[in-house]
C-alpha positions as a printed Julia matrix, in Angstrom:
240×3 Matrix{Float64}:
  -0.04   -0.06   -0.01
   1.29    3.6    -0.88
   1.32    5.86    1.79
   0.79    9.49    0.45
   0.47   12.82    2.3
  -0.62   16.29    1.61
   1.01   19.22    3.62
  -0.79   22.6     2.92
  -2.01   25.05    5.25
  -4.81   26.33    2.92
  -7.66   24.25    3.96
  -9.79   24.9     0.93
  -6.89   23.99   -1.34
  -5.83   20.99    0.47
  -9.43   19.56    0.79
  -9.81   19.98   -3.1
  -6.57   18.32   -3.72
  -7.56   15.52   -1.41
 -10.58   14.79   -3.59
  -8.89   15.0    -6.76
  -6.1    13.0    -5.77
  -8.29   10.16   -4.28
 -10.31    9.99   -7.55
  -7.05    9.77   -9.54
  -5.54    6.99   -7.36
  -8.83    5.18   -7.37
  -8.83    5.22  -11.27
  -5.53    3.52  -11.16
  -6.69    0.83   -8.99
  -3.86    0.91   -6.49
  -3.77    0.58   -2.74
  -3.07    3.69   -0.9
  -3.55    5.63    2.32
  -3.97    9.37    1.97
  -3.16   11.66    5.07
  -3.62   15.57    5.09
  -1.42   17.7     7.35
  -2.21   21.48    7.82
   1.13   22.13    9.86
   4.54   20.85    8.48
   5.32   20.26   12.22
   2.96   17.5    12.36
   4.29   16.12    9.18
   7.74   15.98   10.56
   6.44   14.46   13.87
   5.04   11.76   11.8
   8.33   10.76   10.5
   9.93   11.15   13.92
   7.41    8.72   15.33
   8.85    6.1    12.86
   6.03    6.96   10.28
   6.96    6.94    6.55
   5.31    8.22    3.36
   6.11    7.12   -0.22
   4.87   10.48   -1.64
   4.16   13.99   -0.15
   2.56   16.96   -1.83
   4.33   19.72   -0.2
   3.43   23.39   -0.19
   6.25   25.59   -0.75
   5.16   28.64    1.65
   3.48   28.25    4.85
   1.82   31.29    6.8
   2.79   30.1    10.2
   5.88   28.11    9.61
   9.28   29.52    9.56
  10.62   27.06    7.09
   9.5    26.77    3.47
   8.7    23.44    1.87
  12.1    23.02    0.36
  13.69   23.33    3.9
  11.2    20.76    5.15
  11.8    18.44    2.31
  15.61   18.74    3.01
  15.12   17.68    6.5
  12.95   14.7     5.74
  15.45   13.61    2.92
  18.38   13.49    6.06
  16.43   10.55    7.65
  14.16    9.1     4.89
  15.87    9.18    1.45
  13.27    7.36   -0.41
  10.42    9.68    0.08
   9.31   11.49   -3.17
   8.14   15.09   -3.23
   5.89   17.19   -5.45
   5.91   20.87   -4.58
   2.9    23.04   -4.7
   2.99   26.61   -5.31
   1.01   29.54   -6.84
   4.16   30.74   -8.73
   7.44   29.33  -10.43
   9.72   31.42   -8.18
  11.11   28.55   -6.14
  11.19   25.96   -8.94
  14.73   26.25   -9.49
  15.75   26.18   -5.94
  13.39   23.14   -5.27
  15.53   20.99   -7.59
  18.19   20.81   -4.77
  16.09   17.99   -3.23
  15.33   16.27   -6.7
  11.51   16.56   -6.49
   9.26   14.45   -8.81
   7.38   17.63  -10.0
   6.84   21.13   -9.2
   3.11   21.93   -9.67
   1.55   25.52  -10.12
  -1.75   25.42   -8.0
  -4.81   25.85   -9.99
  -8.48   24.35   -9.61
  -7.73   21.75  -12.28
  -4.26   20.89  -11.3
  -3.07   20.31  -14.8
   0.24   18.54  -13.99
  -1.09   16.27  -11.34
  -1.27   13.32  -13.75
   2.18   13.96  -14.9
   3.44   13.95  -11.29
   1.56   10.55  -10.75
   2.94    9.06  -13.92
   6.41    9.78  -12.81
   5.81    8.45   -9.29
   4.34    5.09  -10.6
   6.97    4.84  -13.39
   9.81    5.1   -10.72
   8.25    2.5    -8.39
   7.49   -0.09  -11.33
  10.95   -1.45  -10.99
  11.1    -5.09  -11.82
  14.37   -6.2   -10.27
  15.62   -6.66   -6.94
  19.34   -6.38   -6.31
  21.22   -8.11   -3.5
  25.16   -8.43   -2.68
  26.06  -12.08   -1.8
  29.18  -14.1    -1.73
  28.35  -14.79   -5.45
  28.48  -11.03   -6.22
  25.77   -8.71   -6.83
  22.39  -10.54   -8.03
  19.51   -9.14  -10.12
  16.16  -10.91   -9.02
  12.91  -10.34  -10.76
  10.51   -9.1    -8.38
   7.95  -11.31   -9.84
  10.0   -14.38   -8.87
  10.49  -13.47   -5.34
   8.35  -15.71   -2.96
   9.43  -14.29    0.29
  12.21  -12.9     2.53
  13.03  -14.56    5.93
  15.46  -12.91    8.49
  17.22  -14.95   11.25
  19.95  -13.01   13.38
  21.63  -10.56   11.08
  21.01  -12.56    7.96
  18.4   -12.43    5.29
  17.39  -14.95    2.79
  15.31  -14.66   -0.28
  13.34  -17.55   -1.74
  12.59  -17.57   -5.33
  10.21  -19.59   -7.39
  12.99  -21.82   -9.09
  13.51  -23.45   -5.57
  16.8   -21.44   -5.04
  17.45  -19.14   -2.07
  20.22  -16.44   -1.48
  21.58  -15.24    1.84
  22.57  -11.67    2.5
  22.98   -9.08    5.23
  20.36   -6.48    5.86
  17.2    -5.68    7.62
  13.49   -6.64    6.81
  12.61   -2.79    7.21
  15.17   -1.79    4.52
  14.14   -4.65    2.05
  10.49   -3.53    2.6
  11.25    0.03    1.69
  12.75   -1.14   -1.67
  10.0    -3.24   -2.75
   6.54   -2.23   -4.29
   4.32   -1.6    -1.0
   1.26   -2.87   -3.03
   2.79   -6.29   -3.47
   4.69   -7.31   -0.43
   3.3    -7.63    3.03
   5.09   -8.21    6.29
   3.13  -11.56    7.5
   5.42  -11.82   10.62
   8.37  -10.25   12.21
  10.44  -12.49   10.39
   8.77  -12.95    7.0
   8.0   -10.48    4.12
   5.86  -12.2     1.57
   5.06  -11.63   -2.11
   1.19  -11.62   -2.34
   1.42  -12.46   -6.01
   2.33  -15.98   -4.82
  -0.12  -16.34   -1.94
  -2.44  -19.5    -2.67
  -4.14  -19.57    0.55
  -4.33  -17.81    4.03
  -5.64  -19.99    6.55
  -5.68  -19.02   10.34
  -2.12  -17.95   11.1
  -0.54  -19.55    8.1
   0.19  -18.54    4.51
   0.45  -21.19    1.64
   2.56  -19.95   -1.27
   2.57  -21.23   -5.04
   5.59  -23.57   -4.35
   3.64  -25.29   -1.33
   5.98  -23.58    1.11
   4.27  -22.26    4.29
   4.9   -18.92    6.19
   3.63  -18.07    9.77
   1.22  -15.12   10.17
   1.37  -13.03   13.07
  -1.8   -13.41   15.36
  -1.82   -9.58   15.99
  -1.43   -8.74   12.24
  -3.81  -11.52   10.89
  -6.97   -9.22   10.4
  -4.79   -6.7     8.68
  -3.04   -9.1     6.49
  -6.31  -10.76    5.46
  -7.71   -7.27    4.5
  -4.49   -6.58    2.47
  -4.66   -9.56    0.67
  -8.38   -9.38    0.02
  -7.8    -5.78   -1.49
  -4.9    -7.14   -3.58
  -7.11   -9.98   -4.89
  -9.86   -7.72   -5.72
  -7.73   -5.26   -7.6
  -5.94   -8.09   -9.68
  -9.11   -9.77  -10.4
 -10.8    -6.53  -11.75
  -7.85   -5.7   -13.95
């Protein structure tokens, strides 16, 4: 699921953008969670509380906050490098400066938001990478995402299992791996397992069966959320 935020202190504009953005995302048939912030301090607090957003629509100027949107994006970049930004402004005055933080787009505010679709296209094209790269004793391996069944962590080692029957071990954390994969495709079934929903055959109580007949445990605490996420994924892909 993609986590997306709007941070703009103009309530009328942010409400309008929320409606338009929700409609555009639903048309794309992707899973998303959209949060609206009026104050950049609340957005920063969300990150500091271990929250993450994949995409943020960020106003350039705020009436009651001393920092502008570029400075806020720079601060977020310092502890969450994978977040994408789309800047919002009534003028192009800050467009050149904004590229210091490599935004996806800089949009001039208007009722119809002409460039919104361009921004979304850039975001989804960027996140449609089809390969996952790992460094092992064998060298750097490129694995097609569609071939990955699941990841398992034990100690400081991660293993990735692919549909050919092979597995590869490398160093890292599940949290980092999760941030590098499509959020609409992979789900944390358990603190030690990250599963590709494309290969789920069945979810029984507290156990996932995969297309190679392997089984993966499901956290009791996360079971309802996992069932909902898989139902949403299944519905989306059935209707495509």
